[in-house]
Tab-separated table of C-alpha atoms in Angstrom:
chain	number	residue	atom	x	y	z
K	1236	UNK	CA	-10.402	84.844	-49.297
K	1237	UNK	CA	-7.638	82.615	-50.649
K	1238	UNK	CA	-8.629	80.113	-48.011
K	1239	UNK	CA	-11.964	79.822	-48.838
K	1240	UNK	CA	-11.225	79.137	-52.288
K	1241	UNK	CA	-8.571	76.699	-51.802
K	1242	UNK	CA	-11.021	75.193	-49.775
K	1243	UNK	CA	-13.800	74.916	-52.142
K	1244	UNK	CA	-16.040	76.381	-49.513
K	1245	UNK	CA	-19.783	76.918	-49.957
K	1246	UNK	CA	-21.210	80.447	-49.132
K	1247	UNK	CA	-18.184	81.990	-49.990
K	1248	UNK	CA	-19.651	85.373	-50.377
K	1249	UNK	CA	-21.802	85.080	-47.198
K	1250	UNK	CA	-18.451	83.761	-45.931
K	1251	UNK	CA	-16.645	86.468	-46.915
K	1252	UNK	CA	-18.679	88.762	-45.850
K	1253	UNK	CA	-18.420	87.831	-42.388
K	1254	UNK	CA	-14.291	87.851	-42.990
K	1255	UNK	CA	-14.828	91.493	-44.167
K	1256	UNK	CA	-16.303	92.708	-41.184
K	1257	UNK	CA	-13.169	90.871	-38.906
K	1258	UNK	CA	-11.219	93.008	-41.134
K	1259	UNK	CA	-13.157	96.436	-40.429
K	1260	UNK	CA	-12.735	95.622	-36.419
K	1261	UNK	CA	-9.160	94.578	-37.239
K	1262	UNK	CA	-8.415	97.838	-38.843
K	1263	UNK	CA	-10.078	100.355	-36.222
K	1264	UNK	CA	-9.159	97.526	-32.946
K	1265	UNK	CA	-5.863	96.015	-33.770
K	1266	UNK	CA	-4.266	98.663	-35.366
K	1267	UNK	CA	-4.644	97.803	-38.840
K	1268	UNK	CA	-3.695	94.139	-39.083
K	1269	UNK	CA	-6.438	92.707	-40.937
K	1270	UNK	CA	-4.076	89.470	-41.158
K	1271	UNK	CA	-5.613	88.372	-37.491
K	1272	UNK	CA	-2.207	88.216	-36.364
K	1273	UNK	CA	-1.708	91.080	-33.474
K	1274	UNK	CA	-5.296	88.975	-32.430
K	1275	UNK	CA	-3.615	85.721	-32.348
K	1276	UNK	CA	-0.934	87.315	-30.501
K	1277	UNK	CA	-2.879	88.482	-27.672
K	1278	UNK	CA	-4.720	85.741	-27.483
K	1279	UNK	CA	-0.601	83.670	-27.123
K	1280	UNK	CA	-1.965	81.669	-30.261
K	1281	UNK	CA	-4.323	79.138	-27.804
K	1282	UNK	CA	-7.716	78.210	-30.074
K	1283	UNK	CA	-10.198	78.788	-27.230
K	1284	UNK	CA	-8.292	82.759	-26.638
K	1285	UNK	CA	-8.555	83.125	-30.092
K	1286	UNK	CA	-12.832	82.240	-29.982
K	1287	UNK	CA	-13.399	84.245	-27.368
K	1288	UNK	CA	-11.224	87.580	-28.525
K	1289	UNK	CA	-12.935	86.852	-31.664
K	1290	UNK	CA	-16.918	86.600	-30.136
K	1291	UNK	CA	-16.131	89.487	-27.571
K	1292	UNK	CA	-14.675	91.987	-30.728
K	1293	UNK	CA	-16.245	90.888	-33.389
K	1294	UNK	CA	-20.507	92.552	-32.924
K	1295	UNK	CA	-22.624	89.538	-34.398
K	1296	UNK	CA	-19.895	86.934	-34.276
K	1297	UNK	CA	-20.797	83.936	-32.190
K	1298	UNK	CA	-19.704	80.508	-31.332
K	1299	UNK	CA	-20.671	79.493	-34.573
K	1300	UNK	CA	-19.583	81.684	-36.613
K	1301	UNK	CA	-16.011	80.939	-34.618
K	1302	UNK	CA	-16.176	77.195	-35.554
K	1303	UNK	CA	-16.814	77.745	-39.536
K	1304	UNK	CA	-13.759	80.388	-39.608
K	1305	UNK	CA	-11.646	78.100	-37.728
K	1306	UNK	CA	-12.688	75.162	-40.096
K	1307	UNK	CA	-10.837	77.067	-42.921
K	1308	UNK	CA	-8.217	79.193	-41.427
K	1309	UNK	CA	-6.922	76.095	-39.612
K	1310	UNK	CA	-4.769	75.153	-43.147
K	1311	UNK	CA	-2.975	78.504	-42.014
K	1312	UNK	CA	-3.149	78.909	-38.372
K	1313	UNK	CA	-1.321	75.680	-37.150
K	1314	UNK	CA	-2.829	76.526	-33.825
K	1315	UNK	CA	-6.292	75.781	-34.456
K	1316	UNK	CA	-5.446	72.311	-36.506
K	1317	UNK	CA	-6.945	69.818	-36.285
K	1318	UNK	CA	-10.207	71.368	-36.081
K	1319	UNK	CA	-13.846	69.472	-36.607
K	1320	UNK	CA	-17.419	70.789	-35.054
K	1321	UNK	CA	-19.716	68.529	-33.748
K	1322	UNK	CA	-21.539	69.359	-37.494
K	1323	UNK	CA	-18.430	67.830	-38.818
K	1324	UNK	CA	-18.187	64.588	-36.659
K	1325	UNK	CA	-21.822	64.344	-37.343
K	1326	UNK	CA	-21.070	63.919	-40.901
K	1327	UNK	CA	-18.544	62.076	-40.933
K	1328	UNK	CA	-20.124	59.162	-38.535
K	1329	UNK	CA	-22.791	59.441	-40.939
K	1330	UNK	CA	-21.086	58.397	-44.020
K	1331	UNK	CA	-19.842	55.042	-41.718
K	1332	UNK	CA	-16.044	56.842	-40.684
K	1333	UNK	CA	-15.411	55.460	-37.225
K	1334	UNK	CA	-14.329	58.862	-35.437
K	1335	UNK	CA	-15.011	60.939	-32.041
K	1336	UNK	CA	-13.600	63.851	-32.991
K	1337	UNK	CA	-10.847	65.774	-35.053
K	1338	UNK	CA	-8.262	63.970	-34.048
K	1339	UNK	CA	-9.585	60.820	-34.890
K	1340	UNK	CA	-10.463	62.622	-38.255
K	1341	UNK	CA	-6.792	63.542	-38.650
K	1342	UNK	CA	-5.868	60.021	-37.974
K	1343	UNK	CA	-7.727	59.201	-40.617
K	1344	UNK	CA	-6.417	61.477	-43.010
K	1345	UNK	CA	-3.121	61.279	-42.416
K	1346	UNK	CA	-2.899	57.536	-42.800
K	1347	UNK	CA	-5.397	58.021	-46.226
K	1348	UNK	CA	-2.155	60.183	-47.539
K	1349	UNK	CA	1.256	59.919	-48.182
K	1350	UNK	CA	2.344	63.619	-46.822
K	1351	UNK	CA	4.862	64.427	-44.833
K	1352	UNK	CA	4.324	68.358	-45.167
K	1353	UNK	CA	2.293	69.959	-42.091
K	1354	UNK	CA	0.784	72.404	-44.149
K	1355	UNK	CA	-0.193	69.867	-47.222
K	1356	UNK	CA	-1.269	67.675	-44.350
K	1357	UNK	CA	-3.570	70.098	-43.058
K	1358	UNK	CA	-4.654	71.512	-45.980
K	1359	UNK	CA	-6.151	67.318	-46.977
K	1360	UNK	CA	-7.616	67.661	-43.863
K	1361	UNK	CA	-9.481	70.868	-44.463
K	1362	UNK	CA	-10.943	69.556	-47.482
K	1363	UNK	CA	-12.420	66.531	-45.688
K	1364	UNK	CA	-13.902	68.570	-43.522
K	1365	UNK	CA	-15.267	71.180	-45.825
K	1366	UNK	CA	-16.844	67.777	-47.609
K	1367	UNK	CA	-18.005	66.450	-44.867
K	1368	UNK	CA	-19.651	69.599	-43.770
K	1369	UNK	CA	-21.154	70.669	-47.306
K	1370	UNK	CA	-22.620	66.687	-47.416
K	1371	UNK	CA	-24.148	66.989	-44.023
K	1372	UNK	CA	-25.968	70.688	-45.301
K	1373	UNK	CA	-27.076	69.219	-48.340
K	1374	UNK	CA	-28.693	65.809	-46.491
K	1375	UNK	CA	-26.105	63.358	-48.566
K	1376	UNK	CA	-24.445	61.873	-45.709
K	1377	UNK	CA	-26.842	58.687	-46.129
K	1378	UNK	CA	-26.420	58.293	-49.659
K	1379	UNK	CA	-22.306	58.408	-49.083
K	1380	UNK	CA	-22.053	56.063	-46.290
K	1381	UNK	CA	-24.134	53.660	-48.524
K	1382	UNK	CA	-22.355	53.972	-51.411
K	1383	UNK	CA	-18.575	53.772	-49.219
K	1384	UNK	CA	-20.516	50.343	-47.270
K	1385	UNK	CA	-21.018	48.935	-51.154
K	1386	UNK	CA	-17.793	49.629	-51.995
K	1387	UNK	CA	-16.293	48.084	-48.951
K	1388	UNK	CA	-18.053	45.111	-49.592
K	1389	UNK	CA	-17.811	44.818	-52.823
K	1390	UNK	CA	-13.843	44.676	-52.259
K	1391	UNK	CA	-13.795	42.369	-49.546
């Protein structure tokens, strides 16, 4: 829950609902480590082990679902960093940001900042993407990129 927090997420409580039940199976199917750790383990810490373990345990948990945990746990798993859905990149070329995917995103970020910490470096990067993702859900992305394009020219 501290994730979601730090992250400003919306839905939290939906959110954290969800998190709840990965807890319940984590209790009863990975011997009590509700941390997602003895998960991460067996899947050798590789993102797309860690999806799959995660839809094939996890009753109503889908690809989806997958892609907005890993959006906020990847401040704490290093593994899953950088990490941007397609929802994501959507948003982001919407508001004008010149990016294919999260690692163009991170390249972005990381040159925005002056941080040489990996964890403060991918914690900046979760809240882009928790921005990006909350404008795209509440239709903004057009009224950003217009006001960033007005600003750029404005400065030039």
């Amino acid at each position: 829950m501290e994730s979601l927090h730090r992250s400003k997420t919306l839905h939290k409580d939906k959110t954290a609902g969800q998190i709840i039940g990965i807890a319940e199976v984590c209790q009863s199917e990975f011997n009590g480590d509700w941390s997602l750790n003895a998960l991460r383990e067996q899947a050798s810490h590789d993102p797309a082990e860690e999806r799959d373990l995660i839809v094939k345990s996890f009753k109503g948990y889908g690809p989806k679902t997958v892609e907005i945990f890993f959006r906020r746990v990847q401040v704490d798993w290093e593994e899953v960093y950088p990490f941007a859905d397609d929802s994501t990149i959507k948003a982001a070329k919407e508001v004008g940001l010149q990016v294919e995917d999260a690692e163009g995103l991170k390249e972005l970020v990381d040159a925005a900042i002056d941080e040489k910490d990996d964890k403060a470096r991918r914690s900046a990067f979760g809240r882009v993407v928790d921005v990006l993702v909350y404008l795209g859900l509440e239709h903004k992305t057009e009224e950003v990129g217009s006001k960033i394009a007005a600003d750029a020219n404005g400065k030039e």
